[in-house]
């Protein structure tokens, strides 16, 4: 990441896009009532790659980002054998009131570190530009409860003091539990919800949102501790958490941060996350390619997981 306290999270695996992107692009164009170019319609064998299609469509930058995000999601679903799982949960309980002395002490300590420029919230802030019927689908107005705005008891954030860490001096997110088991929900990624094509392209805290990535969730100026999740690259570790969509007991659509399942974790012998261990996620290659000159990650990635620091230490 840029490691200056600005990060954009991706709700996708780190795999490259599969070759057959054409059908997904055509589906995206159809949803937005846009004309499908003849060349794309004629590509029956799906030889066209994403970059070719983007040049052909000549979309605005916001639309390009929305399209790429949508296709990445569909490719992930194809590779994982079906549509994205939406986990149903009776009650997370995490944001209900807790007046214990320990909870009050934890809240006070975290509040002292919280950036003054960011509004803390465990509730999504929906932009008025989102169509009412779309919002109702994800945020049923007659059932929603407002969550208490206190800090999570499952995680905590702090400044990174390890000089070898790529985000040295910035915030990181850590496990507060004795043992967070594989598949366990930790907290939700919260922010301001907009249409995908209306997202703030200058923000580094934008995450996909919605069952079809038609929305974006931006924690740049509003959100909770999940905004401090760092990318795993150059830490010498594998990602140990991932994003999964879920609905709470009232039907509200939320984006949860979950401990990776054993079968999805790349670390050998992975059995969850221990207390005080940093939570690491994959932002996705597309995030980094858009921030590295020429999109070449060869020089950017200087330390692989389970590898020691290179001779000479961290690059300047």
CSV table of C-alpha atoms in Angstrom, one decimal:
chain,number,residue,atom,x,y,z
A,1,UNK,CA,0.0,0.0,0.0
A,2,UNK,CA,0.9,3.6,0.0
A,3,UNK,CA,1.4,3.2,3.8
A,4,UNK,CA,0.6,6.8,4.6
A,5,UNK,CA,-2.6,5.9,6.4
A,6,UNK,CA,-4.5,5.8,3.1
A,7,UNK,CA,-5.7,2.4,1.9
A,8,UNK,CA,-8.4,1.1,-0.4
A,9,UNK,CA,-9.7,-2.4,0.3
A,10,UNK,CA,-10.7,-4.9,-2.2
A,11,UNK,CA,-13.3,-7.6,-1.7
A,12,UNK,CA,-11.7,-10.1,-4.0
A,13,UNK,CA,-9.1,-12.8,-4.2
A,14,UNK,CA,-5.6,-11.9,-5.5
A,15,UNK,CA,-5.8,-14.0,-8.6
A,16,UNK,CA,-5.5,-12.4,-12.1
A,17,UNK,CA,-8.5,-12.0,-14.2
A,18,UNK,CA,-9.3,-15.1,-16.3
A,19,UNK,CA,-9.3,-14.7,-20.1
A,20,UNK,CA,-13.1,-15.0,-20.6
A,21,UNK,CA,-14.1,-11.5,-19.5
A,22,UNK,CA,-16.3,-10.7,-22.4
A,23,UNK,CA,-19.6,-12.2,-21.2
A,24,UNK,CA,-19.3,-10.4,-17.9
A,25,UNK,CA,-18.6,-7.1,-19.6
A,26,UNK,CA,-21.7,-7.6,-21.8
A,27,UNK,CA,-23.8,-8.3,-18.7
A,28,UNK,CA,-22.5,-5.2,-17.1
A,29,UNK,CA,-23.3,-3.1,-20.2
A,30,UNK,CA,-26.8,-4.6,-20.3
A,31,UNK,CA,-27.5,-3.7,-16.6
A,32,UNK,CA,-26.6,-0.1,-17.4
A,33,UNK,CA,-28.5,-0.1,-20.8
A,34,UNK,CA,-25.3,0.7,-22.7
A,35,UNK,CA,-24.7,-0.4,-26.3
A,36,UNK,CA,-22.5,-3.5,-26.7
A,37,UNK,CA,-19.8,-2.8,-29.4
A,38,UNK,CA,-20.1,-5.1,-32.5
A,39,UNK,CA,-16.5,-6.3,-32.0
A,40,UNK,CA,-17.3,-7.5,-28.5
A,41,UNK,CA,-20.5,-9.2,-29.6
A,42,UNK,CA,-18.6,-10.9,-32.4
A,43,UNK,CA,-15.9,-12.2,-30.1
A,44,UNK,CA,-17.7,-15.6,-29.6
A,45,UNK,CA,-14.5,-17.3,-28.4
A,46,UNK,CA,-13.8,-14.7,-25.8
A,47,UNK,CA,-10.3,-13.9,-27.0
A,48,UNK,CA,-10.5,-10.2,-26.0
A,49,UNK,CA,-8.8,-9.2,-22.8
A,50,UNK,CA,-9.8,-6.6,-20.4
A,51,UNK,CA,-7.4,-3.9,-21.6
A,52,UNK,CA,-8.6,-4.3,-25.2
A,53,UNK,CA,-12.2,-4.1,-24.1
A,54,UNK,CA,-11.6,-0.9,-22.1
A,55,UNK,CA,-9.9,0.8,-25.0
A,56,UNK,CA,-12.9,-0.3,-27.2
A,57,UNK,CA,-15.5,1.1,-24.8
A,58,UNK,CA,-13.8,4.4,-24.1
A,59,UNK,CA,-15.6,4.8,-20.8
A,60,UNK,CA,-15.2,7.6,-18.3
A,61,UNK,CA,-12.7,6.8,-15.5
A,62,UNK,CA,-15.4,6.2,-12.9
A,63,UNK,CA,-17.2,3.8,-15.3
A,64,UNK,CA,-13.9,2.0,-16.0
A,65,UNK,CA,-13.3,1.4,-12.4
A,66,UNK,CA,-16.9,0.2,-11.8
A,67,UNK,CA,-16.6,-2.2,-14.8
A,68,UNK,CA,-13.3,-3.7,-13.7
A,69,UNK,CA,-14.6,-4.1,-10.2
A,70,UNK,CA,-17.7,-5.9,-11.5
A,71,UNK,CA,-15.7,-8.2,-13.8
A,72,UNK,CA,-13.2,-9.1,-11.0
A,73,UNK,CA,-16.1,-10.2,-8.8
A,74,UNK,CA,-17.7,-12.3,-11.5
A,75,UNK,CA,-14.3,-14.0,-12.2
A,76,UNK,CA,-13.9,-14.7,-8.6
A,77,UNK,CA,-17.3,-16.3,-8.4
A,78,UNK,CA,-16.5,-18.5,-11.5
A,79,UNK,CA,-13.2,-19.6,-9.9
A,80,UNK,CA,-14.9,-20.4,-6.6
A,81,UNK,CA,-17.8,-22.3,-8.0
A,82,UNK,CA,-20.7,-20.0,-7.6
A,83,UNK,CA,-22.1,-16.6,-6.5
A,84,UNK,CA,-20.6,-14.7,-3.6
A,85,UNK,CA,-21.8,-16.2,-0.3
A,86,UNK,CA,-23.9,-13.8,1.8
A,87,UNK,CA,-23.7,-15.0,5.4
A,88,UNK,CA,-26.9,-14.8,7.5
A,89,UNK,CA,-26.3,-14.0,11.1
A,90,UNK,CA,-28.9,-13.7,13.9
A,91,UNK,CA,-27.1,-11.0,15.7
A,92,UNK,CA,-23.5,-9.8,15.7
A,93,UNK,CA,-24.0,-8.3,19.2
A,94,UNK,CA,-20.8,-6.4,18.7
A,95,UNK,CA,-22.3,-2.9,18.5
A,96,UNK,CA,-24.8,-3.2,21.4
A,97,UNK,CA,-24.1,-1.1,24.4
A,98,UNK,CA,-21.5,-2.3,26.9
A,99,UNK,CA,-21.0,-0.2,30.1
A,100,UNK,CA,-18.4,-2.4,31.8
A,101,UNK,CA,-15.3,-0.7,33.2
A,102,UNK,CA,-13.1,-2.7,30.8
A,103,UNK,CA,-15.1,-1.7,27.8
A,104,UNK,CA,-15.0,2.0,28.9
A,105,UNK,CA,-11.2,1.9,29.3
A,106,UNK,CA,-10.7,0.3,25.9
A,107,UNK,CA,-13.0,2.8,24.2
A,108,UNK,CA,-11.1,5.7,25.9
A,109,UNK,CA,-7.7,4.4,24.8
A,110,UNK,CA,-8.9,3.9,21.2
A,111,UNK,CA,-10.7,7.3,21.1
A,112,UNK,CA,-7.4,9.1,22.0
A,113,UNK,CA,-5.8,7.6,18.9
A,114,UNK,CA,-8.7,8.1,16.5
A,115,UNK,CA,-7.9,10.6,13.6
A,116,UNK,CA,-9.7,13.9,14.2
A,117,UNK,CA,-10.5,14.2,10.4
A,118,UNK,CA,-12.5,11.0,10.4
A,119,UNK,CA,-16.0,10.5,11.9
A,120,UNK,CA,-16.2,7.2,13.8
A,121,UNK,CA,-19.3,5.2,12.9
A,122,UNK,CA,-20.5,1.6,12.9
A,123,UNK,CA,-23.4,2.7,10.7
A,124,UNK,CA,-23.3,3.0,6.9
A,125,UNK,CA,-23.9,6.5,5.6
A,126,UNK,CA,-25.9,6.3,2.3
A,127,UNK,CA,-25.5,9.0,-0.3
A,128,UNK,CA,-28.8,10.5,-1.5
A,129,UNK,CA,-27.8,9.7,-5.1
A,130,UNK,CA,-28.3,6.0,-4.5
A,131,UNK,CA,-31.8,5.1,-5.9
A,132,UNK,CA,-34.4,4.5,-3.2
A,133,UNK,CA,-35.2,1.0,-4.4
A,134,UNK,CA,-31.6,0.0,-4.5
A,135,UNK,CA,-31.0,1.3,-1.0
A,136,UNK,CA,-34.1,-0.5,0.4
A,137,UNK,CA,-32.7,-3.8,-1.0
A,138,UNK,CA,-29.7,-3.5,1.2
A,139,UNK,CA,-31.0,-1.3,4.0
A,140,UNK,CA,-34.6,-2.1,4.8
A,141,UNK,CA,-35.7,1.2,6.4
A,142,UNK,CA,-38.5,-0.3,8.5
A,143,UNK,CA,-36.2,-2.9,10.2
A,144,UNK,CA,-32.8,-1.2,10.6
A,145,UNK,CA,-31.4,-0.5,14.0
A,146,UNK,CA,-28.7,2.0,14.6
A,147,UNK,CA,-25.5,0.6,16.1
A,148,UNK,CA,-23.8,2.1,19.1
A,149,UNK,CA,-20.7,4.0,18.1
A,150,UNK,CA,-18.2,2.3,20.3
A,151,UNK,CA,-15.0,0.5,19.4
A,152,UNK,CA,-14.9,-3.2,18.7
A,153,UNK,CA,-13.9,-5.6,21.4
A,154,UNK,CA,-12.5,-8.1,18.9
A,155,UNK,CA,-9.8,-5.9,17.5
A,156,UNK,CA,-7.7,-2.8,18.3
A,157,UNK,CA,-5.6,-0.4,16.3
A,158,UNK,CA,-2.2,1.2,17.1
A,159,UNK,CA,0.8,2.8,15.5
A,160,UNK,CA,3.2,0.3,13.9
A,161,UNK,CA,6.6,0.5,15.6
A,162,UNK,CA,8.4,-2.2,13.6
A,163,UNK,CA,10.8,-0.3,11.3
A,164,UNK,CA,10.9,-3.3,8.9
A,165,UNK,CA,7.1,-3.0,8.4
A,166,UNK,CA,6.1,-1.4,5.1
A,167,UNK,CA,3.6,0.7,7.0
A,168,UNK,CA,6.0,1.8,9.8
A,169,UNK,CA,4.7,4.8,11.7
A,170,UNK,CA,1.1,4.4,10.5
A,171,UNK,CA,-1.8,2.5,12.0
A,172,UNK,CA,-2.4,-1.2,11.9
A,173,UNK,CA,-5.3,-3.4,13.0
A,174,UNK,CA,-4.7,-6.2,15.6
A,175,UNK,CA,-6.5,-9.1,17.1
A,176,UNK,CA,-7.8,-8.5,20.7
A,177,UNK,CA,-9.1,-12.0,21.2
A,178,UNK,CA,-7.0,-14.8,22.7
A,179,UNK,CA,-7.7,-16.9,19.6
A,180,UNK,CA,-9.8,-15.8,16.6
A,181,UNK,CA,-10.7,-19.1,14.9
A,182,UNK,CA,-10.8,-19.7,11.1
A,183,UNK,CA,-14.0,-18.3,9.6
A,184,UNK,CA,-14.8,-16.1,12.6
A,185,UNK,CA,-16.4,-12.7,12.1
A,186,UNK,CA,-14.4,-9.9,13.7
A,187,UNK,CA,-16.1,-6.6,12.6
A,188,UNK,CA,-17.7,-4.9,9.6
A,189,UNK,CA,-16.0,-2.5,7.1
A,190,UNK,CA,-18.1,0.6,7.3
A,191,UNK,CA,-18.2,3.9,5.3
A,192,UNK,CA,-20.1,6.1,3.0
A,193,UNK,CA,-22.1,4.2,0.4
A,194,UNK,CA,-22.4,5.5,-3.2
A,195,UNK,CA,-23.1,4.2,-6.6
A,196,UNK,CA,-19.9,2.5,-8.0
A,197,UNK,CA,-19.6,5.0,-10.8
A,198,UNK,CA,-19.9,7.9,-8.3
A,199,UNK,CA,-17.1,6.7,-5.9
A,200,UNK,CA,-14.4,9.2,-4.9
A,201,UNK,CA,-11.5,8.2,-7.2
A,202,UNK,CA,-9.0,10.1,-5.0
A,203,UNK,CA,-9.9,8.0,-1.9
A,204,UNK,CA,-7.7,5.0,-0.9
A,205,UNK,CA,-10.4,3.6,1.4
A,206,UNK,CA,-12.9,2.4,-1.2
A,207,UNK,CA,-14.3,-1.1,-1.0
A,208,UNK,CA,-16.7,-2.9,-3.3
A,209,UNK,CA,-20.3,-3.1,-2.0
A,210,UNK,CA,-23.5,-4.7,-3.1
A,211,UNK,CA,-24.2,-8.2,-4.4
A,212,UNK,CA,-23.0,-7.2,-7.9
A,213,UNK,CA,-20.4,-4.6,-6.9
A,214,UNK,CA,-22.8,-1.9,-8.2
A,215,UNK,CA,-22.0,0.2,-5.1
A,216,UNK,CA,-18.9,1.4,-3.3
A,217,UNK,CA,-18.2,1.9,0.4
A,218,UNK,CA,-15.7,4.6,1.3
A,219,UNK,CA,-14.2,4.9,4.7
A,220,UNK,CA,-12.1,7.9,3.9
A,221,UNK,CA,-14.0,10.4,6.1
A,222,UNK,CA,-16.3,8.1,8.0
A,223,UNK,CA,-15.9,4.5,9.2
A,224,UNK,CA,-14.6,2.3,12.0
A,225,UNK,CA,-11.4,0.5,12.9
A,226,UNK,CA,-11.6,-1.7,9.8
A,227,UNK,CA,-10.2,1.2,7.8
A,228,UNK,CA,-6.8,0.5,9.3
A,229,UNK,CA,-6.4,-3.0,7.7
A,230,UNK,CA,-3.1,-3.2,6.0
A,231,UNK,CA,-2.2,-5.2,2.8
A,232,UNK,CA,0.0,-8.2,3.4
A,233,UNK,CA,2.5,-7.4,0.7
A,234,UNK,CA,6.1,-6.8,1.9
A,235,UNK,CA,5.2,-7.8,5.5
A,236,UNK,CA,6.7,-11.3,5.1
A,237,UNK,CA,3.3,-12.7,6.0
A,238,UNK,CA,0.2,-14.1,4.2
A,239,UNK,CA,-3.2,-12.5,4.4
A,240,UNK,CA,-5.1,-13.9,7.4
A,241,UNK,CA,-8.5,-12.1,7.0
A,242,UNK,CA,-10.9,-11.5,4.1
A,243,UNK,CA,-14.1,-9.6,3.3
A,244,UNK,CA,-17.4,-11.4,3.1
A,245,UNK,CA,-20.8,-9.9,2.7
A,246,UNK,CA,-23.5,-10.8,5.3
A,247,UNK,CA,-26.9,-9.7,6.4
A,248,UNK,CA,-27.7,-9.1,10.1
A,249,UNK,CA,-30.9,-10.3,11.8
A,250,UNK,CA,-32.8,-7.3,10.5
A,251,UNK,CA,-31.8,-7.9,6.9
A,252,UNK,CA,-29.2,-5.1,6.6
A,253,UNK,CA,-26.5,-5.9,4.1
A,254,UNK,CA,-23.0,-5.4,5.7
A,255,UNK,CA,-19.4,-6.2,4.7
A,256,UNK,CA,-17.7,-8.3,7.3
A,257,UNK,CA,-14.1,-8.9,8.0
A,258,UNK,CA,-13.6,-12.6,8.7
A,259,UNK,CA,-10.6,-14.8,9.7
A,260,UNK,CA,-9.7,-16.8,6.6
A,261,UNK,CA,-10.9,-20.4,6.4
A,262,UNK,CA,-8.2,-23.0,6.6
A,263,UNK,CA,-8.8,-24.1,3.0
A,264,UNK,CA,-8.4,-20.6,1.7
A,265,UNK,CA,-5.3,-19.6,3.8
A,266,UNK,CA,-1.9,-19.9,2.2
A,267,UNK,CA,0.0,-20.2,5.4
A,268,UNK,CA,0.9,-23.8,6.2
A,269,UNK,CA,-0.8,-25.0,9.4
A,270,UNK,CA,-3.0,-22.0,9.6
A,271,UNK,CA,-5.4,-22.3,12.6
A,272,UNK,CA,-6.6,-18.7,13.1
A,273,UNK,CA,-5.2,-15.5,14.5
A,274,UNK,CA,-3.6,-15.2,17.9
A,275,UNK,CA,-3.9,-12.2,20.3
A,276,UNK,CA,-1.9,-9.1,19.2
A,277,UNK,CA,-1.3,-10.5,15.8
A,278,UNK,CA,-1.8,-8.0,13.0
A,279,UNK,CA,-4.8,-8.5,10.7
A,280,UNK,CA,-3.7,-8.5,7.0
A,281,UNK,CA,-5.8,-8.6,3.9
A,282,UNK,CA,-5.2,-8.5,0.2
A,283,UNK,CA,-6.1,-5.3,-1.5
A,284,UNK,CA,-5.8,-7.0,-4.9
A,285,UNK,CA,-3.3,-6.6,-7.7
A,286,UNK,CA,-5.5,-4.1,-9.5
A,287,UNK,CA,-5.2,-1.7,-6.5
A,288,UNK,CA,-1.4,-1.8,-6.7
A,289,UNK,CA,-1.1,-1.7,-10.5
A,290,UNK,CA,-3.0,1.6,-10.5
A,291,UNK,CA,-0.5,3.0,-8.0
A,292,UNK,CA,2.8,1.7,-9.4
A,293,UNK,CA,4.4,3.3,-12.4
A,294,UNK,CA,3.7,1.2,-15.5
A,295,UNK,CA,1.6,-1.2,-13.4
A,296,UNK,CA,4.7,-3.5,-13.0
A,297,UNK,CA,4.7,-5.0,-9.5
A,298,UNK,CA,8.1,-6.7,-9.9
A,299,UNK,CA,10.1,-4.0,-8.2
A,300,UNK,CA,7.3,-3.0,-5.8
A,301,UNK,CA,7.1,-6.4,-4.1
A,302,UNK,CA,10.5,-6.7,-2.3
A,303,UNK,CA,9.6,-9.3,0.3
A,304,UNK,CA,7.5,-12.4,-0.2
A,305,UNK,CA,5.6,-14.2,2.6
A,306,UNK,CA,7.7,-16.4,4.8
A,307,UNK,CA,10.8,-14.8,3.5
A,308,UNK,CA,13.4,-13.0,5.6
A,309,UNK,CA,14.2,-9.3,5.1
A,310,UNK,CA,16.3,-8.8,1.9
A,311,UNK,CA,20.0,-7.9,2.3
A,312,UNK,CA,20.2,-4.2,3.2
A,313,UNK,CA,16.8,-4.1,4.7
A,314,UNK,CA,13.7,-2.3,3.6
A,315,UNK,CA,14.1,-0.2,0.4
A,316,UNK,CA,13.9,3.6,0.9
